């Protein structure tokens, strides 16, 4: 027979353990779907890995994440991607994106709508930087990939408005920016 009071001292264990497990599960952030879009981890040679290490951030699956769980790097190289599906849009906060070694043909600039922080984009060799030379400070190609660096703000561009690469330029709209875009697209309502 157990001593008196023993049952009572173990009572707290029956409710404390499930409570602690529930709290720890809630406190860990759910990994965004795009981070597990394809199997594997960030590659050793990836720009995403270099950036994450330099900034002392956390690598999880194919993503580089801030403490708050914001995706700032995404390594989808060698994932057999032929196109970028809707889950890709949840990575809009990336600064570094690696898509090399995928059978992508070409990428529409609309795919990167709202990717306003993107500064380094690594693409398969045969894929052009979205927006071309007007959209990037530096574009270089090696033997396996092309790197687009320093996304320019089309709103502050000195390029003639008629030369804007597309209506899906990547900026946060404001009144002047809307007017700039309408003029670039030849919208007659903007001339009033």
PDB file of C-alpha atoms in Angstrom:
ATOM      1  CA  UNK A   1       0.000   0.000   0.000  1.00  0.00           C
ATOM      2  CA  UNK A   2       1.317   3.452  -0.895  1.00  0.00           C
ATOM      3  CA  UNK A   3       2.012   5.943   1.858  1.00  0.00           C
ATOM      4  CA  UNK A   4      -0.636   8.563   2.509  1.00  0.00           C
ATOM      5  CA  UNK A   5      -0.169  11.678   0.340  1.00  0.00           C
ATOM      6  CA  UNK A   6       1.796   9.865  -2.399  1.00  0.00           C
ATOM      7  CA  UNK A   7      -1.149   9.713  -4.784  1.00  0.00           C
ATOM      8  CA  UNK A   8      -1.709  13.427  -4.347  1.00  0.00           C
ATOM      9  CA  UNK A   9       1.927  14.361  -5.130  1.00  0.00           C
ATOM     10  CA  UNK A  10       1.758  12.452  -8.427  1.00  0.00           C
ATOM     11  CA  UNK A  11      -1.587  14.029  -9.348  1.00  0.00           C
ATOM     12  CA  UNK A  12       0.075  17.114 -10.808  1.00  0.00           C
ATOM     13  CA  UNK A  13       2.106  14.959 -13.212  1.00  0.00           C
ATOM     14  CA  UNK A  14      -1.047  13.698 -14.921  1.00  0.00           C
ATOM     15  CA  UNK A  15      -2.061  17.217 -15.981  1.00  0.00           C
ATOM     16  CA  UNK A  16       1.351  18.947 -16.145  1.00  0.00           C
ATOM     17  CA  UNK A  17       2.905  16.749 -18.833  1.00  0.00           C
ATOM     18  CA  UNK A  18       0.072  17.167 -21.388  1.00  0.00           C
ATOM     19  CA  UNK A  19      -0.001  20.898 -20.648  1.00  0.00           C
ATOM     20  CA  UNK A  20       3.744  21.269 -21.241  1.00  0.00           C
ATOM     21  CA  UNK A  21       3.522  19.262 -24.468  1.00  0.00           C
ATOM     22  CA  UNK A  22       0.654  21.421 -25.734  1.00  0.00           C
ATOM     23  CA  UNK A  23       2.474  24.645 -24.877  1.00  0.00           C
ATOM     24  CA  UNK A  24       5.688  23.557 -26.574  1.00  0.00           C
ATOM     25  CA  UNK A  25       3.784  22.528 -29.705  1.00  0.00           C
ATOM     26  CA  UNK A  26       2.045  25.903 -29.886  1.00  0.00           C
ATOM     27  CA  UNK A  27       5.236  27.889 -29.315  1.00  0.00           C
ATOM     28  CA  UNK A  28       7.090  26.270 -32.220  1.00  0.00           C
ATOM     29  CA  UNK A  29       6.257  27.962 -35.503  1.00  0.00           C
ATOM     30  CA  UNK A  30       4.772  25.881 -38.283  1.00  0.00           C
ATOM     31  CA  UNK A  31       7.157  25.597 -41.215  1.00  0.00           C
ATOM     32  CA  UNK A  32       5.721  27.274 -44.336  1.00  0.00           C
ATOM     33  CA  UNK A  33       4.701  24.811 -47.054  1.00  0.00           C
ATOM     34  CA  UNK A  34       7.129  26.268 -49.595  1.00  0.00           C
ATOM     35  CA  UNK A  35      10.055  25.272 -47.318  1.00  0.00           C
ATOM     36  CA  UNK A  36       9.195  21.613 -47.852  1.00  0.00           C
ATOM     37  CA  UNK A  37       8.158  22.017 -51.497  1.00  0.00           C
ATOM     38  CA  UNK A  38      10.815  19.496 -52.435  1.00  0.00           C
ATOM     39  CA  UNK A  39      12.856  17.059 -50.380  1.00  0.00           C
ATOM     40  CA  UNK A  40      16.240  17.820 -48.941  1.00  0.00           C
ATOM     41  CA  UNK A  41      17.997  20.692 -47.261  1.00  0.00           C
ATOM     42  CA  UNK A  42      19.658  23.907 -48.383  1.00  0.00           C
ATOM     43  CA  UNK A  43      22.642  22.985 -50.570  1.00  0.00           C
ATOM     44  CA  UNK A  44      26.154  23.692 -49.283  1.00  0.00           C
ATOM     45  CA  UNK A  45      26.976  25.938 -52.250  1.00  0.00           C
ATOM     46  CA  UNK A  46      23.670  27.810 -52.222  1.00  0.00           C
ATOM     47  CA  UNK A  47      23.513  31.594 -52.009  1.00  0.00           C
ATOM     48  CA  UNK A  48      20.714  31.010 -49.501  1.00  0.00           C
ATOM     49  CA  UNK A  49      23.016  29.039 -47.204  1.00  0.00           C
ATOM     50  CA  UNK A  50      25.761  31.671 -47.453  1.00  0.00           C
ATOM     51  CA  UNK A  51      23.296  34.483 -46.703  1.00  0.00           C
ATOM     52  CA  UNK A  52      21.723  32.641 -43.765  1.00  0.00           C
ATOM     53  CA  UNK A  53      25.111  31.890 -42.233  1.00  0.00           C
ATOM     54  CA  UNK A  54      26.345  35.469 -42.718  1.00  0.00           C
ATOM     55  CA  UNK A  55      23.216  36.923 -41.094  1.00  0.00           C
ATOM     56  CA  UNK A  56      23.228  34.250 -38.346  1.00  0.00           C
ATOM     57  CA  UNK A  57      19.720  33.082 -39.180  1.00  0.00           C
ATOM     58  CA  UNK A  58      18.069  29.666 -38.949  1.00  0.00           C
ATOM     59  CA  UNK A  59      18.038  27.077 -41.765  1.00  0.00           C
ATOM     60  CA  UNK A  60      14.971  24.810 -41.835  1.00  0.00           C
ATOM     61  CA  UNK A  61      14.409  22.395 -44.714  1.00  0.00           C
ATOM     62  CA  UNK A  62      14.821  24.600 -47.839  1.00  0.00           C
ATOM     63  CA  UNK A  63      14.336  27.958 -46.068  1.00  0.00           C
ATOM     64  CA  UNK A  64      16.353  30.554 -44.227  1.00  0.00           C
ATOM     65  CA  UNK A  65      14.114  32.004 -41.515  1.00  0.00           C
ATOM     66  CA  UNK A  66      14.226  34.913 -39.083  1.00  0.00           C
ATOM     67  CA  UNK A  67      13.484  34.283 -35.385  1.00  0.00           C
ATOM     68  CA  UNK A  68       9.883  35.270 -36.119  1.00  0.00           C
ATOM     69  CA  UNK A  69       9.614  32.656 -38.876  1.00  0.00           C
ATOM     70  CA  UNK A  70       9.732  35.052 -41.858  1.00  0.00           C
ATOM     71  CA  UNK A  71      11.214  33.461 -44.971  1.00  0.00           C
ATOM     72  CA  UNK A  72      14.237  35.505 -46.085  1.00  0.00           C
ATOM     73  CA  UNK A  73      15.920  32.813 -48.165  1.00  0.00           C
ATOM     74  CA  UNK A  74      14.572  29.953 -50.248  1.00  0.00           C
ATOM     75  CA  UNK A  75      16.689  27.280 -51.938  1.00  0.00           C
ATOM     76  CA  UNK A  76      14.667  25.356 -54.506  1.00  0.00           C
ATOM     77  CA  UNK A  77      17.613  24.363 -56.646  1.00  0.00           C
ATOM     78  CA  UNK A  78      17.516  20.935 -58.253  1.00  0.00           C
ATOM     79  CA  UNK A  79      13.841  20.333 -57.403  1.00  0.00           C
ATOM     80  CA  UNK A  80      12.754  19.383 -60.962  1.00  0.00           C
ATOM     81  CA  UNK A  81      10.498  22.450 -61.130  1.00  0.00           C
ATOM     82  CA  UNK A  82       8.999  23.186 -64.547  1.00  0.00           C
ATOM     83  CA  UNK A  83       6.954  26.106 -63.237  1.00  0.00           C
ATOM     84  CA  UNK A  84       6.447  27.937 -59.979  1.00  0.00           C
ATOM     85  CA  UNK A  85       3.173  26.819 -58.393  1.00  0.00           C
ATOM     86  CA  UNK A  86       0.881  28.862 -56.090  1.00  0.00           C
ATOM     87  CA  UNK A  87       2.615  27.822 -52.808  1.00  0.00           C
ATOM     88  CA  UNK A  88       5.656  29.714 -54.113  1.00  0.00           C
ATOM     89  CA  UNK A  89       3.809  33.013 -53.507  1.00  0.00           C
ATOM     90  CA  UNK A  90       4.093  32.554 -49.718  1.00  0.00           C
ATOM     91  CA  UNK A  91       7.830  33.252 -50.090  1.00  0.00           C
ATOM     92  CA  UNK A  92       7.187  36.917 -51.033  1.00  0.00           C
ATOM     93  CA  UNK A  93       9.509  38.110 -48.222  1.00  0.00           C
ATOM     94  CA  UNK A  94      12.653  36.415 -49.582  1.00  0.00           C
ATOM     95  CA  UNK A  95      15.839  38.374 -50.030  1.00  0.00           C
ATOM     96  CA  UNK A  96      17.745  35.468 -51.610  1.00  0.00           C
ATOM     97  CA  UNK A  97      16.125  32.911 -53.926  1.00  0.00           C
ATOM     98  CA  UNK A  98      17.922  30.016 -55.627  1.00  0.00           C
ATOM     99  CA  UNK A  99      16.114  28.260 -58.487  1.00  0.00           C
ATOM    100  CA  UNK A 100      19.112  26.908 -60.418  1.00  0.00           C
ATOM    101  CA  UNK A 101      19.267  23.355 -61.804  1.00  0.00           C
ATOM    102  CA  UNK A 102      15.530  23.206 -62.563  1.00  0.00           C
ATOM    103  CA  UNK A 103      13.966  22.641 -66.001  1.00  0.00           C
ATOM    104  CA  UNK A 104      12.222  26.044 -65.890  1.00  0.00           C
ATOM    105  CA  UNK A 105      11.788  27.523 -69.351  1.00  0.00           C
ATOM    106  CA  UNK A 106      11.124  31.150 -68.645  1.00  0.00           C
ATOM    107  CA  UNK A 107       9.571  32.982 -65.748  1.00  0.00           C
ATOM    108  CA  UNK A 108       6.933  35.656 -66.089  1.00  0.00           C
ATOM    109  CA  UNK A 109       7.532  38.835 -64.093  1.00  0.00           C
ATOM    110  CA  UNK A 110       4.060  38.321 -62.604  1.00  0.00           C
ATOM    111  CA  UNK A 111       5.445  35.360 -60.639  1.00  0.00           C
ATOM    112  CA  UNK A 112       7.513  37.792 -58.581  1.00  0.00           C
ATOM    113  CA  UNK A 113       4.772  40.314 -57.916  1.00  0.00           C
ATOM    114  CA  UNK A 114       5.063  41.467 -54.275  1.00  0.00           C
ATOM    115  CA  UNK A 115       8.634  40.112 -53.946  1.00  0.00           C
ATOM    116  CA  UNK A 116       9.766  43.637 -53.081  1.00  0.00           C
ATOM    117  CA  UNK A 117      12.726  42.585 -50.896  1.00  0.00           C
ATOM    118  CA  UNK A 118      14.291  40.186 -53.416  1.00  0.00           C
ATOM    119  CA  UNK A 119      17.946  41.119 -53.928  1.00  0.00           C
ATOM    120  CA  UNK A 120      19.586  37.921 -55.205  1.00  0.00           C
ATOM    121  CA  UNK A 121      17.906  35.576 -57.662  1.00  0.00           C
ATOM    122  CA  UNK A 122      19.801  32.546 -58.998  1.00  0.00           C
ATOM    123  CA  UNK A 123      18.241  31.017 -62.111  1.00  0.00           C
ATOM    124  CA  UNK A 124      18.929  28.162 -64.522  1.00  0.00           C
ATOM    125  CA  UNK A 125      21.326  29.221 -67.271  1.00  0.00           C
ATOM    126  CA  UNK A 126      18.661  29.466 -69.993  1.00  0.00           C
ATOM    127  CA  UNK A 127      16.236  31.598 -67.964  1.00  0.00           C
ATOM    128  CA  UNK A 128      16.462  35.387 -68.180  1.00  0.00           C
ATOM    129  CA  UNK A 129      16.296  37.665 -65.166  1.00  0.00           C
ATOM    130  CA  UNK A 130      12.678  38.879 -64.916  1.00  0.00           C
ATOM    131  CA  UNK A 131      12.459  42.437 -66.219  1.00  0.00           C
ATOM    132  CA  UNK A 132      15.869  42.176 -67.874  1.00  0.00           C
ATOM    133  CA  UNK A 133      18.610  44.749 -67.445  1.00  0.00           C
ATOM    134  CA  UNK A 134      16.101  47.438 -66.442  1.00  0.00           C
ATOM    135  CA  UNK A 135      15.113  45.542 -63.309  1.00  0.00           C
ATOM    136  CA  UNK A 136      18.534  44.544 -61.883  1.00  0.00           C
ATOM    137  CA  UNK A 137      21.782  46.291 -60.975  1.00  0.00           C
ATOM    138  CA  UNK A 138      23.913  43.306 -61.943  1.00  0.00           C
ATOM    139  CA  UNK A 139      23.290  40.190 -64.035  1.00  0.00           C
ATOM    140  CA  UNK A 140      26.025  37.562 -64.351  1.00  0.00           C
ATOM    141  CA  UNK A 141      26.072  34.081 -65.825  1.00  0.00           C
ATOM    142  CA  UNK A 142      28.420  31.224 -65.008  1.00  0.00           C
ATOM    143  CA  UNK A 143      28.585  27.730 -66.421  1.00  0.00           C
ATOM    144  CA  UNK A 144      25.455  26.457 -64.628  1.00  0.00           C
ATOM    145  CA  UNK A 145      23.376  29.460 -63.624  1.00  0.00           C
ATOM    146  CA  UNK A 146      22.653  33.157 -63.949  1.00  0.00           C
ATOM    147  CA  UNK A 147      22.480  35.475 -60.961  1.00  0.00           C
ATOM    148  CA  UNK A 148      20.341  38.615 -60.873  1.00  0.00           C
ATOM    149  CA  UNK A 149      21.426  40.972 -58.092  1.00  0.00           C
ATOM    150  CA  UNK A 150      20.173  44.256 -56.721  1.00  0.00           C
ATOM    151  CA  UNK A 151      16.538  44.500 -57.757  1.00  0.00           C
ATOM    152  CA  UNK A 152      15.916  48.081 -58.841  1.00  0.00           C
ATOM    153  CA  UNK A 153      12.863  50.095 -57.952  1.00  0.00           C
ATOM    154  CA  UNK A 154      11.153  50.816 -61.262  1.00  0.00           C
ATOM    155  CA  UNK A 155       9.443  53.774 -59.626  1.00  0.00           C
ATOM    156  CA  UNK A 156      12.765  55.585 -59.178  1.00  0.00           C
ATOM    157  CA  UNK A 157      14.107  54.594 -62.569  1.00  0.00           C
ATOM    158  CA  UNK A 158      15.523  57.064 -65.067  1.00  0.00           C
ATOM    159  CA  UNK A 159      14.402  54.778 -67.882  1.00  0.00           C
ATOM    160  CA  UNK A 160      11.710  56.212 -70.130  1.00  0.00           C
ATOM    161  CA  UNK A 161       8.309  55.011 -68.869  1.00  0.00           C
ATOM    162  CA  UNK A 162       7.586  53.309 -72.199  1.00  0.00           C
ATOM    163  CA  UNK A 163      10.492  50.959 -71.577  1.00  0.00           C
ATOM    164  CA  UNK A 164       9.195  49.496 -68.338  1.00  0.00           C
ATOM    165  CA  UNK A 165       9.392  45.725 -68.662  1.00  0.00           C
ATOM    166  CA  UNK A 166       5.795  45.005 -67.692  1.00  0.00           C
ATOM    167  CA  UNK A 167       2.871  46.266 -65.644  1.00  0.00           C
ATOM    168  CA  UNK A 168       3.890  43.922 -62.851  1.00  0.00           C
ATOM    169  CA  UNK A 169       6.818  45.973 -61.664  1.00  0.00           C
ATOM    170  CA  UNK A 170       7.708  45.289 -58.066  1.00  0.00           C
ATOM    171  CA  UNK A 171       6.942  48.220 -55.761  1.00  0.00           C
ATOM    172  CA  UNK A 172       4.520  49.338 -53.138  1.00  0.00           C
ATOM    173  CA  UNK A 173       1.976  51.504 -54.966  1.00  0.00           C
ATOM    174  CA  UNK A 174       1.287  55.086 -53.983  1.00  0.00           C
ATOM    175  CA  UNK A 175      -0.486  57.887 -55.856  1.00  0.00           C
ATOM    176  CA  UNK A 176       2.585  59.010 -57.834  1.00  0.00           C
ATOM    177  CA  UNK A 177       3.507  55.431 -58.593  1.00  0.00           C
ATOM    178  CA  UNK A 178       0.044  54.650 -59.953  1.00  0.00           C
ATOM    179  CA  UNK A 179       0.274  57.694 -62.225  1.00  0.00           C
ATOM    180  CA  UNK A 180       3.772  56.639 -63.347  1.00  0.00           C
ATOM    181  CA  UNK A 181       2.480  53.165 -64.182  1.00  0.00           C
ATOM    182  CA  UNK A 182      -0.571  54.469 -66.033  1.00  0.00           C
ATOM    183  CA  UNK A 183       1.608  56.768 -68.160  1.00  0.00           C
ATOM    184  CA  UNK A 184       3.968  53.893 -68.892  1.00  0.00           C
ATOM    185  CA  UNK A 185       1.084  51.741 -70.063  1.00  0.00           C
ATOM    186  CA  UNK A 186      -0.426  54.515 -72.156  1.00  0.00           C
ATOM    187  CA  UNK A 187      -3.592  54.856 -70.066  1.00  0.00           C
ATOM    188  CA  UNK A 188      -5.459  57.868 -71.502  1.00  0.00           C
ATOM    189  CA  UNK A 189      -7.200  58.522 -68.149  1.00  0.00           C
ATOM    190  CA  UNK A 190      -3.833  59.434 -66.608  1.00  0.00           C
ATOM    191  CA  UNK A 191      -3.352  62.437 -68.932  1.00  0.00           C
ATOM    192  CA  UNK A 192      -6.270  64.384 -67.425  1.00  0.00           C
TER     193      UNK A 192
END
